[in-house]
XYZ file of C-alpha atoms in Angstrom:
657
model
C -0.351 -0.247 -0.265
C 2.827 2.768 1.087
C 4.985 2.096 -2.452
C 1.167 2.503 -3.959
C 1.310 6.055 -2.505
C 4.352 6.382 -2.964
C 3.568 6.100 -6.378
C 0.212 8.425 -6.450
C 2.092 10.450 -4.589
C 4.773 11.438 -6.803
C 1.532 11.640 -10.125
C 0.121 14.121 -7.651
C 3.367 16.321 -7.543
C 3.760 15.819 -11.772
C 0.297 17.843 -11.647
C 0.618 19.908 -8.417
C 4.009 20.928 -11.515
C 1.800 21.767 -14.137
C -1.010 23.958 -11.465
C 2.105 25.872 -10.837
C 3.822 26.425 -13.996
C 0.672 28.039 -15.956
C -0.763 29.774 -12.781
C 2.076 32.091 -11.976
C 3.031 32.417 -14.903
C -0.326 33.780 -16.171
C -0.903 35.701 -13.063
C 1.891 37.738 -13.744
C 1.466 38.229 -17.004
C -1.990 40.011 -16.450
C -0.598 41.155 -12.942
C -2.866 39.002 -11.233
C -1.921 39.091 -8.150
C -3.687 35.943 -6.000
C -3.080 33.849 -9.271
C 0.668 34.676 -8.997
C 0.983 33.788 -5.186
C -0.664 30.309 -6.106
C 3.570 29.786 -6.946
C 4.211 29.201 -3.048
C 1.290 27.405 -1.895
C 2.121 25.332 -4.586
C 6.119 25.216 -4.218
C 5.841 23.641 -1.000
C 2.780 20.961 -2.269
C 4.374 19.509 -4.367
C 7.629 18.769 -2.246
C 5.686 17.464 0.205
C 4.698 15.013 -2.494
C 7.743 13.869 -3.767
C 9.129 13.996 -0.732
C 6.841 10.960 0.485
C 7.256 9.048 -2.528
C 10.817 9.321 -2.357
C 9.858 8.029 1.958
C 7.857 5.135 -0.242
C 10.645 4.786 -2.411
C 12.841 3.921 0.754
C 10.127 2.425 2.578
C 9.934 -0.217 -0.453
C 14.481 -1.160 -0.238
C 14.780 -0.716 3.371
C 11.775 -3.533 3.812
C 13.615 -5.548 1.296
C 10.382 -5.319 -0.874
C 11.108 -7.649 -4.024
C 7.958 -6.967 -5.576
C 9.367 -4.036 -6.991
C 11.754 -4.040 -9.901
C 13.811 -1.445 -9.216
C 14.528 -3.331 -5.009
C 15.607 -6.638 -7.108
C 17.650 -5.670 -9.437
C 19.634 -2.540 -6.292
C 18.936 -4.510 -3.174
C 19.549 -8.846 -1.798
C 18.611 -9.340 2.906
C 22.005 -9.550 3.466
C 23.601 -6.014 2.523
C 23.910 -3.210 5.532
C 20.873 -0.414 6.198
C 23.456 2.252 5.221
C 23.364 0.415 1.871
C 19.785 -0.510 1.416
C 19.139 3.383 1.870
C 22.170 4.836 -0.598
C 20.763 2.249 -3.218
C 17.738 3.334 -3.727
C 20.004 6.269 -5.458
C 22.281 4.245 -6.712
C 20.570 3.867 -9.445
C 19.185 5.269 -12.424
C 15.428 4.993 -12.254
C 15.743 6.438 -7.974
C 18.764 9.183 -9.272
C 15.980 10.714 -10.789
C 13.218 10.574 -8.319
C 16.225 11.844 -6.578
C 16.475 15.145 -8.945
C 13.289 15.527 -9.093
C 13.469 15.535 -5.061
C 15.656 18.097 -5.064
C 14.265 19.671 -7.877
C 11.368 21.197 -5.479
C 13.478 21.783 -2.632
C 14.643 24.296 -4.149
C 12.087 25.473 -5.752
C 10.735 25.232 -1.964
C 13.334 27.024 -0.321
C 12.431 29.921 -3.348
C 9.305 29.786 -2.149
C 10.035 30.287 1.928
C 12.596 32.769 1.929
C 12.348 35.248 -1.192
C 9.806 37.265 0.822
C 11.529 40.185 -0.298
C 11.705 39.002 -3.978
C 9.124 41.305 -6.333
C 6.283 39.436 -6.119
C 6.585 39.646 -10.569
C 9.971 38.467 -10.541
C 9.430 35.445 -7.497
C 5.598 34.196 -9.103
C 8.102 34.213 -12.475
C 10.767 31.656 -11.067
C 9.026 29.642 -9.512
C 6.682 29.177 -12.620
C 10.100 27.976 -14.566
C 11.731 26.083 -11.587
C 7.759 24.338 -12.301
C 8.263 24.020 -16.260
C 12.371 22.013 -15.344
C 10.003 19.706 -12.953
C 7.439 18.438 -15.234
C 9.405 17.591 -17.892
C 11.566 15.855 -15.333
C 8.248 14.180 -14.123
C 7.498 13.270 -17.078
C 11.241 11.699 -17.757
C 10.630 9.719 -15.116
C 6.829 8.377 -15.109
C 7.268 7.703 -20.054
C 10.418 6.159 -19.406
C 11.618 5.398 -16.039
C 8.932 4.892 -12.866
C 10.703 4.070 -10.262
C 7.469 2.021 -8.733
C 7.204 -0.545 -11.083
C 6.508 -4.303 -9.924
C 6.697 -7.789 -10.705
C 3.691 -9.826 -11.131
C 5.811 -12.872 -10.009
C 8.903 -11.421 -6.879
C 11.594 -12.927 -6.777
C 12.889 -14.250 -3.546
C 16.064 -12.375 -3.484
C 17.434 -9.159 -5.073
C 20.704 -8.967 -7.497
C 22.221 -6.486 -5.042
C 24.135 -3.119 -5.446
C 26.525 -3.201 -8.177
C 29.447 -4.156 -5.585
C 31.545 -0.300 -6.352
C 28.574 1.703 -5.016
C 28.659 -0.257 -1.160
C 30.420 2.355 0.200
C 30.833 5.536 2.183
C 32.280 8.126 0.366
C 29.966 7.347 -2.517
C 26.790 6.867 -1.096
C 26.960 10.238 -0.264
C 28.781 11.674 -2.760
C 25.514 11.169 -5.775
C 23.033 13.597 -3.357
C 25.634 16.310 -3.232
C 26.257 16.356 -7.065
C 22.312 16.300 -7.358
C 21.854 18.842 -4.797
C 25.341 21.612 -7.268
C 23.477 19.702 -10.561
C 19.774 20.632 -10.317
C 21.190 23.820 -7.601
C 22.264 25.862 -10.056
C 18.570 25.678 -11.529
C 17.953 28.234 -9.700
C 20.044 29.821 -11.452
C 18.939 29.438 -14.820
C 15.069 30.264 -13.525
C 16.677 33.908 -12.092
C 17.861 33.991 -16.288
C 14.763 33.214 -18.052
C 12.447 34.912 -15.215
C 14.168 37.796 -15.830
C 14.601 38.185 -19.849
C 11.002 37.292 -19.743
C 10.236 40.565 -16.918
C 12.823 42.834 -19.229
C 14.319 43.550 -15.996
C 18.363 43.086 -15.364
C 19.644 45.048 -12.475
C 21.326 45.195 -8.840
C 19.266 43.675 -7.417
C 18.909 40.508 -10.148
C 22.585 39.713 -9.461
C 22.634 40.557 -6.202
C 18.517 37.667 -5.493
C 20.903 34.466 -7.698
C 24.449 34.537 -5.772
C 23.280 32.347 -2.835
C 21.427 30.349 -5.614
C 25.257 29.955 -7.606
C 27.193 29.386 -3.995
C 25.278 27.129 -2.723
C 25.456 24.797 -6.323
C 28.832 25.999 -6.376
C 29.106 24.631 -2.526
C 27.945 21.166 -3.707
C 29.492 19.962 -6.538
C 32.272 20.813 -5.006
C 31.746 18.680 -1.770
C 30.746 15.803 -4.156
C 33.115 16.196 -6.567
C 35.947 16.058 -3.774
C 33.388 13.114 -2.139
C 33.908 11.115 -5.609
C 38.466 11.651 -6.254
C 38.224 10.312 -2.820
C 36.974 7.194 -3.151
C 37.837 7.309 -6.512
C 41.182 7.487 -4.634
C 40.917 4.428 -2.669
C 38.854 2.409 -4.055
C 39.261 1.914 -6.890
C 43.586 0.443 -6.570
C 44.755 2.121 -9.183
C 45.609 5.300 -7.303
C 44.134 8.285 -8.960
C 42.455 10.710 -8.129
C 41.233 11.912 -11.121
C 40.977 9.690 -15.059
C 39.856 12.778 -17.428
C 36.457 10.048 -17.086
C 32.625 11.997 -19.115
C 31.077 11.557 -16.196
C 33.082 13.172 -13.918
C 34.155 15.340 -16.000
C 29.974 15.902 -16.338
C 30.189 16.848 -13.151
C 34.043 19.207 -13.540
C 32.021 21.149 -16.121
C 28.764 22.581 -13.454
C 32.066 23.546 -11.659
C 34.032 25.543 -14.088
C 30.532 27.949 -14.724
C 29.413 28.264 -11.667
C 32.693 29.631 -10.833
C 32.962 32.095 -13.737
C 28.904 32.387 -12.792
C 29.772 33.643 -8.674
C 32.126 35.803 -10.237
C 30.558 37.370 -13.127
C 27.370 38.444 -10.595
C 29.884 40.242 -7.581
C 29.945 42.250 -11.209
C 26.484 43.094 -11.914
C 25.817 43.767 -8.587
C 28.244 45.926 -7.476
C 28.733 47.362 -11.164
C 25.565 46.802 -13.103
C 27.762 45.968 -16.195
C 28.784 42.559 -17.023
C 24.417 41.604 -17.797
C 24.496 39.371 -20.743
C 27.512 37.628 -19.569
C 25.444 36.561 -16.190
C 22.211 35.873 -18.138
C 24.545 33.438 -20.741
C 26.220 32.042 -17.745
C 23.076 31.349 -15.973
C 21.768 29.489 -19.065
C 25.202 27.685 -19.498
C 25.854 26.227 -16.132
C 22.653 24.615 -15.786
C 22.387 24.008 -19.910
C 25.614 21.970 -18.571
C 24.461 19.466 -16.387
C 21.766 17.902 -18.182
C 24.093 17.950 -20.219
C 25.641 15.960 -17.753
C 22.301 13.675 -17.104
C 23.074 13.279 -21.171
C 25.617 11.289 -21.040
C 25.020 9.023 -17.409
C 22.223 8.164 -18.883
C 22.482 7.795 -22.549
C 24.224 5.372 -22.728
C 26.296 7.495 -25.775
C 29.689 7.261 -23.793
C 31.713 5.091 -21.916
C 31.670 5.166 -18.829
C 32.113 2.394 -15.904
C 30.450 5.158 -13.755
C 27.125 5.984 -16.506
C 24.134 4.401 -15.089
C 21.821 3.311 -18.042
C 22.268 2.681 -21.439
C 18.742 3.310 -24.135
C 18.981 5.257 -25.977
C 15.045 5.891 -26.077
C 16.173 7.442 -22.129
C 18.408 9.578 -24.356
C 16.238 11.198 -26.342
C 13.822 11.985 -24.185
C 16.884 14.231 -21.953
C 18.444 15.668 -25.082
C 14.710 16.753 -26.035
C 14.458 18.506 -22.225
C 17.635 19.685 -23.284
C 17.088 20.767 -26.675
C 13.904 22.566 -25.661
C 15.747 24.511 -23.469
C 18.250 25.604 -24.055
C 16.612 26.084 -26.853
C 14.242 28.386 -25.429
C 16.130 30.059 -22.975
C 18.302 31.736 -25.718
C 16.109 31.766 -28.131
C 14.560 34.501 -25.577
C 18.618 35.559 -24.498
C 18.937 36.785 -28.226
C 15.436 38.539 -28.391
C 16.043 40.138 -24.836
C 20.311 40.896 -25.853
C 18.952 44.938 -26.278
C 16.990 44.979 -23.122
C 20.520 44.154 -21.145
C 22.660 47.391 -21.869
C 26.141 47.547 -19.465
C 26.044 51.344 -17.708
C 28.873 50.434 -15.377
C 32.074 51.794 -17.555
C 35.921 51.040 -16.296
C 39.515 50.805 -16.602
C 41.570 48.517 -17.922
C 43.185 47.912 -14.854
C 40.330 47.399 -12.715
C 39.442 44.257 -10.648
C 36.131 44.806 -13.448
C 38.705 43.619 -16.178
C 39.905 41.074 -13.369
C 36.951 39.264 -12.918
C 36.058 39.022 -16.751
C 39.624 38.066 -17.202
C 38.707 35.025 -14.538
C 35.225 34.792 -16.611
C 36.932 34.182 -19.933
C 40.018 31.197 -18.790
C 36.905 29.252 -16.975
C 34.711 29.483 -19.521
C 37.043 28.353 -22.181
C 38.445 26.001 -19.256
C 34.575 23.960 -19.547
C 34.953 24.178 -23.294
C 38.228 22.731 -23.160
C 37.253 20.054 -20.675
C 33.230 19.447 -23.200
C 35.117 19.525 -26.278
C 37.493 16.655 -25.067
C 34.827 14.890 -23.436
C 32.122 14.915 -26.648
C 34.862 14.554 -29.156
C 34.790 10.182 -29.457
C 31.280 10.940 -30.017
C 31.555 13.047 -33.045
C 34.321 11.631 -34.680
C 32.362 8.212 -34.800
C 29.189 9.703 -36.363
C 30.908 12.425 -38.075
C 34.244 10.338 -39.758
C 33.565 7.302 -38.025
C 36.565 6.491 -36.198
C 36.709 5.353 -33.134
C 39.052 7.655 -30.616
C 39.620 8.734 -27.729
C 40.848 11.544 -25.753
C 42.724 10.907 -21.818
C 44.923 12.381 -19.281
C 47.398 13.634 -21.719
C 45.187 15.529 -23.797
C 42.888 16.963 -20.858
C 46.314 17.916 -19.253
C 47.908 19.573 -20.949
C 44.975 21.449 -22.999
C 43.595 22.306 -19.257
C 46.504 23.094 -17.337
C 47.171 26.283 -18.500
C 44.582 27.624 -18.176
C 44.464 26.546 -14.761
C 47.587 28.308 -13.768
C 46.872 31.552 -15.734
C 43.355 31.641 -13.556
C 45.172 31.302 -10.176
C 48.765 33.987 -11.052
C 46.243 36.148 -11.647
C 43.736 35.589 -8.986
C 45.600 36.869 -6.042
C 46.526 40.158 -8.199
C 42.559 40.767 -8.770
C 40.560 40.231 -5.650
C 43.496 43.571 -4.295
C 42.629 46.525 -6.906
C 40.182 48.538 -6.359
C 36.247 48.735 -9.089
C 36.579 50.431 -12.014
C 40.389 51.961 -11.609
C 43.339 51.222 -10.103
C 46.769 51.995 -10.604
C 48.644 48.650 -10.970
C 51.914 50.145 -9.048
C 49.249 51.255 -5.609
C 48.400 46.960 -5.687
C 51.417 45.945 -6.557
C 52.879 46.947 -4.088
C 52.116 45.100 -0.903
C 52.316 42.085 -3.624
C 55.786 41.536 -4.572
C 57.161 41.246 -1.460
C 55.240 38.096 -2.135
C 55.818 36.898 -5.232
C 59.289 37.130 -4.424
C 58.316 35.005 -1.098
C 56.970 32.044 -3.726
C 59.143 31.969 -6.421
C 62.072 31.453 -2.889
C 59.605 29.128 -2.268
C 59.189 27.200 -5.503
C 62.829 27.774 -6.436
C 64.121 25.582 -3.566
C 61.396 23.002 -4.076
C 63.174 22.746 -7.708
C 66.784 22.577 -5.472
C 65.495 19.465 -3.437
C 63.472 17.449 -5.474
C 67.654 17.557 -8.168
C 66.536 16.830 -11.828
C 62.593 16.475 -11.728
C 59.848 17.957 -13.558
C 58.844 20.654 -13.431
C 55.340 20.223 -11.717
C 55.378 20.212 -7.867
C 58.347 23.476 -8.162
C 55.094 25.510 -10.644
C 52.672 24.086 -8.215
C 54.686 25.047 -4.474
C 54.187 29.003 -6.012
C 51.296 28.954 -7.160
C 50.060 27.741 -4.420
C 52.065 30.419 -1.880
C 50.951 32.697 -5.126
C 46.699 32.329 -3.603
C 47.432 32.029 -0.550
C 49.017 34.348 0.548
C 48.501 36.553 -1.493
C 44.731 35.511 0.045
C 46.280 36.294 3.236
C 47.796 39.898 2.037
C 44.189 40.850 0.248
C 42.175 40.444 4.179
C 45.321 41.748 5.505
C 44.870 45.052 3.340
C 41.440 45.328 3.960
C 41.910 45.335 8.139
C 43.292 49.289 7.716
C 46.582 50.820 8.759
C 47.045 50.822 12.659
C 48.159 48.672 14.956
C 47.975 44.999 15.139
C 44.817 45.050 18.264
C 43.090 47.704 15.552
C 43.807 45.529 12.855
C 42.673 42.621 14.721
C 39.430 44.404 15.481
C 38.447 44.777 12.340
C 39.301 41.271 10.755
C 37.036 40.246 12.466
C 34.098 42.524 12.026
C 35.377 41.855 7.935
C 31.419 40.362 5.626
C 31.676 36.421 5.665
C 32.286 37.568 2.042
C 35.403 38.861 1.928
C 36.858 36.006 4.986
C 34.392 33.541 2.614
C 36.523 34.300 -0.946
C 39.882 34.716 0.883
C 39.329 31.349 2.094
C 38.071 29.515 -1.276
C 41.361 30.931 -3.245
C 43.326 29.655 -0.183
C 41.942 26.032 -0.272
C 42.008 26.730 -4.623
C 45.913 26.975 -3.529
C 46.826 23.909 -1.681
C 44.584 21.661 -3.912
C 47.474 22.881 -6.966
C 49.842 21.922 -4.649
C 48.944 18.772 -3.357
C 47.952 18.001 -7.683
C 51.428 18.909 -8.041
C 53.924 17.411 -5.274
C 51.292 14.020 -5.966
C 51.037 13.693 -9.165
C 55.078 15.146 -9.431
C 56.993 12.924 -6.747
C 54.546 10.281 -6.909
C 57.061 6.588 -6.782
C 55.208 2.869 -7.830
C 56.754 0.108 -7.948
C 54.843 -3.522 -9.815
C 55.716 -6.946 -8.719
C 55.588 -10.222 -7.673
C 55.898 -10.393 -4.258
C 56.968 -13.744 -1.442
C 55.556 -14.048 1.156
C 57.449 -13.746 4.331
C 60.167 -11.460 2.266
C 60.598 -7.824 2.033
C 60.330 -5.720 -0.726
C 62.290 -2.349 -0.253
C 60.226 1.396 -2.173
C 61.595 4.116 -1.642
C 61.986 4.590 2.626
C 60.229 1.763 3.537
C 60.344 -2.174 3.535
C 57.756 -4.056 2.698
C 56.701 -7.695 3.872
C 53.920 -9.864 3.553
C 53.150 -10.970 6.358
C 50.616 -13.021 5.320
C 47.504 -13.725 2.833
C 43.442 -14.377 3.825
C 40.074 -15.702 3.500
C 38.692 -13.672 5.028
C 34.240 -14.102 5.653
C 32.124 -10.172 4.886
C 29.062 -9.153 5.255
C 27.949 -10.253 1.460
C 31.089 -10.978 0.357
C 34.441 -13.010 0.912
C 37.648 -10.993 0.509
C 41.442 -12.306 -0.097
C 42.651 -10.135 2.664
C 46.758 -9.218 2.578
C 48.834 -8.009 6.454
C 50.899 -5.897 5.174
C 54.184 -4.865 7.230
C 55.736 -1.309 6.729
C 59.260 0.155 8.296
C 62.124 2.816 7.919
C 65.394 1.887 9.251
C 63.867 -1.453 11.346
C 60.758 1.221 13.247
C 56.860 0.107 11.861
C 55.206 2.030 9.887
C 51.725 0.565 9.993
C 50.272 -3.070 9.168
C 48.335 -2.699 6.433
C 44.868 -5.426 4.974
C 44.861 -4.484 1.696
C 41.689 -6.686 0.290
C 40.705 -7.858 -2.896
C 37.112 -8.897 -2.279
C 34.087 -10.498 -4.137
C 30.639 -10.474 -3.609
C 29.128 -13.806 -4.416
C 24.942 -12.309 -5.106
C 26.335 -9.540 -8.165
C 29.539 -12.005 -9.381
C 31.991 -9.077 -8.715
C 34.837 -8.247 -7.262
C 36.675 -5.035 -5.866
C 40.058 -4.053 -5.090
C 40.092 -2.100 -0.833
C 43.301 -0.609 -0.630
C 45.544 -0.386 2.291
C 45.991 3.568 2.745
C 48.341 4.699 5.561
C 47.105 7.754 5.532
C 49.985 10.862 6.453
C 49.597 15.042 6.587
C 53.830 14.352 3.863
C 52.311 11.472 2.693
C 49.938 7.860 1.966
C 51.678 4.782 1.873
C 49.335 3.022 -0.682
C 49.254 -1.230 -1.114
C 46.970 -2.941 -2.638
C 47.499 -7.384 -3.099
C 46.907 -8.854 -6.789
C 46.009 -12.254 -8.341
C 48.786 -15.617 -7.195
C 50.842 -16.128 -8.690
C 52.767 -19.715 -9.226
C 54.696 -21.251 -7.085
C 52.332 -18.986 -4.816
C 53.444 -15.807 -4.286
C 50.900 -12.427 -4.984
C 51.224 -9.547 -7.163
C 51.763 -6.483 -5.669
C 51.281 -2.414 -6.451
C 51.982 0.010 -3.717
C 52.898 3.339 -3.564
C 53.892 6.442 -1.292
C 51.205 9.189 -2.778
C 53.857 13.507 -1.726
C 51.030 15.233 -0.228
C 47.672 13.605 -1.146
C 45.996 14.272 1.726
C 46.248 18.018 0.616
C 44.323 17.612 -2.640
C 40.908 16.956 -0.458
C 41.248 19.238 2.014
C 42.162 21.846 -0.594
C 38.572 21.029 -1.158
C 36.974 21.506 2.258
C 38.161 24.705 2.538
C 37.127 25.835 -0.780
C 33.848 24.444 0.435
C 34.184 25.972 3.765
C 34.696 29.180 2.368
C 32.182 28.714 0.555
C 30.080 28.592 4.088
C 31.554 31.336 4.816
C 29.742 33.864 1.924
C 27.119 31.677 1.733
C 26.194 32.896 5.790
C 27.155 36.528 4.887
C 23.509 38.267 5.463
C 24.003 39.905 2.026
C 24.346 37.341 0.951
C 20.733 36.066 1.658
C 17.602 35.805 -0.426
C 15.914 37.499 2.718
C 18.362 39.967 2.781
C 18.970 43.055 2.415
C 16.961 43.033 -0.810
C 13.806 45.883 -0.056
C 16.554 48.275 0.264
C 18.126 47.831 -2.853
C 18.012 50.367 -5.534
C 15.138 48.968 -8.341
C 16.907 50.565 -11.042
C 15.477 48.765 -14.118
C 16.645 48.348 -17.079
C 12.198 48.029 -19.134
C 12.746 45.542 -22.672
C 12.069 47.077 -25.507
């Protein structure tokens, strides 16, 4: 009965979304306040219906209701409870239900916290948000129904993909979807503003917190996915430029550009047209990512589905929303005249450069991702675009971005004198270069990648600190400390995020340049040396897990006769799913990770073993966490909350032609 109620609630949510799509938009067009007011209760009702539907599906997974096809295909009675719950979104149908749940949550949040938005704009935003929902409700109900029943339920299920039975990946999809779907709010604000013919500083102030929240969730989701790939897949890497990895990275880059562009629109009423375009493209790349993951046109270990019918449906949604929004954008181009004038040397110019670098880098990733598909369709050639292309084509843009961030942050609005801007930064630059020279000297002839990473990291971190110090003004140390405490949280958030970006750059550069790798056949009891460490395979045992059988190696690591760690890498086999997984043994450290993987048994009783020393590996994810903390800090700044200050904002509208 609960399952049927969940299915019925999903249909009701779709019907409410249709009402929310039509009634407020008509009301806003005709000035009918009653019709516009219908948007808020409709958004709340839609969210409650979808939440109940999602709860019903979760109940089916927890109770192992094998009358549902989705539970049979993605669960098993012996599976731990955590993975029964995460099995809800560890598949195509359930993940799409999570998608519309988050979409409805963002729409309801705009209704709950958007009281100070202009009445017509709020109605149009909620209407556009509901239109996106209608498209995805149709997709779910017509092609991907999670409540599909089986006439003859089996005794047990087929289990969830073993790769997904991991705490890191359990929470990776929800955070990614919060980011993906969160960008729909920027899209809805952009389309509503285009319909209204009003793009001004107040609009930019309202759109920024939604974009920042989406960027924040995407940062956490991408970091969780990278961390999972590092310790779970057994190859020791953190990023492989896989199409599905790229599908989440492209919206992240565009969202970062949008955040910086919206600052210019808010402060100077410039870059209006570009900010609107980025708002459209950010969600467009999210839809492209959905298409990549669910259509099967590009091969990926992360892909949910391989169904052309679903792919065509998503492509239709992409065409309708992107085509419609870009057509409206072209029609309203004359209504987005920029007001702010700025010199070549100014913060506006630095933010434009920031936007160009982020947008072009996203375009490079897009080309590398879809080019195999284009080559096969157009030239009938099967191509593979891998890490060498992306590393060579993408890295220069990030290097340039890191170089301009501290300078751009120190520049004043409208007009800057470069000599004055650079005066406090020359010392930072000299110290950063000296640090890079020290790294180059210590590494004696290795790749230049690590010294460059050290220079950029120091430049970003120290530059962010100098920016805060300069904002504290003149005076004694106690006066500066008092002013620092009173700085807006957005200023602190910006500095923290830029510093986190620098730490991640150094972690990537150091790990890539200084990694030590050893692959060998190891005899039990015979030590072997990897770098300064001596590793001994003490024993190999068969271990029974809750729903798997594991071949576990006991490996002792010593350095100069002193025990460093005892690690237990595993090779697991899941009998129900008939799939193996690798569990690396990792000794985490601040300065390095020891990373051990056990492979198959060889003739004569020896075992294949891979050993890695990964310097500064954890700095990659520490930097991502710090970036996310910077986003949280900025999001708590009252100036950037939707309801804060909107009523005081100047309402200098640009009328539509």
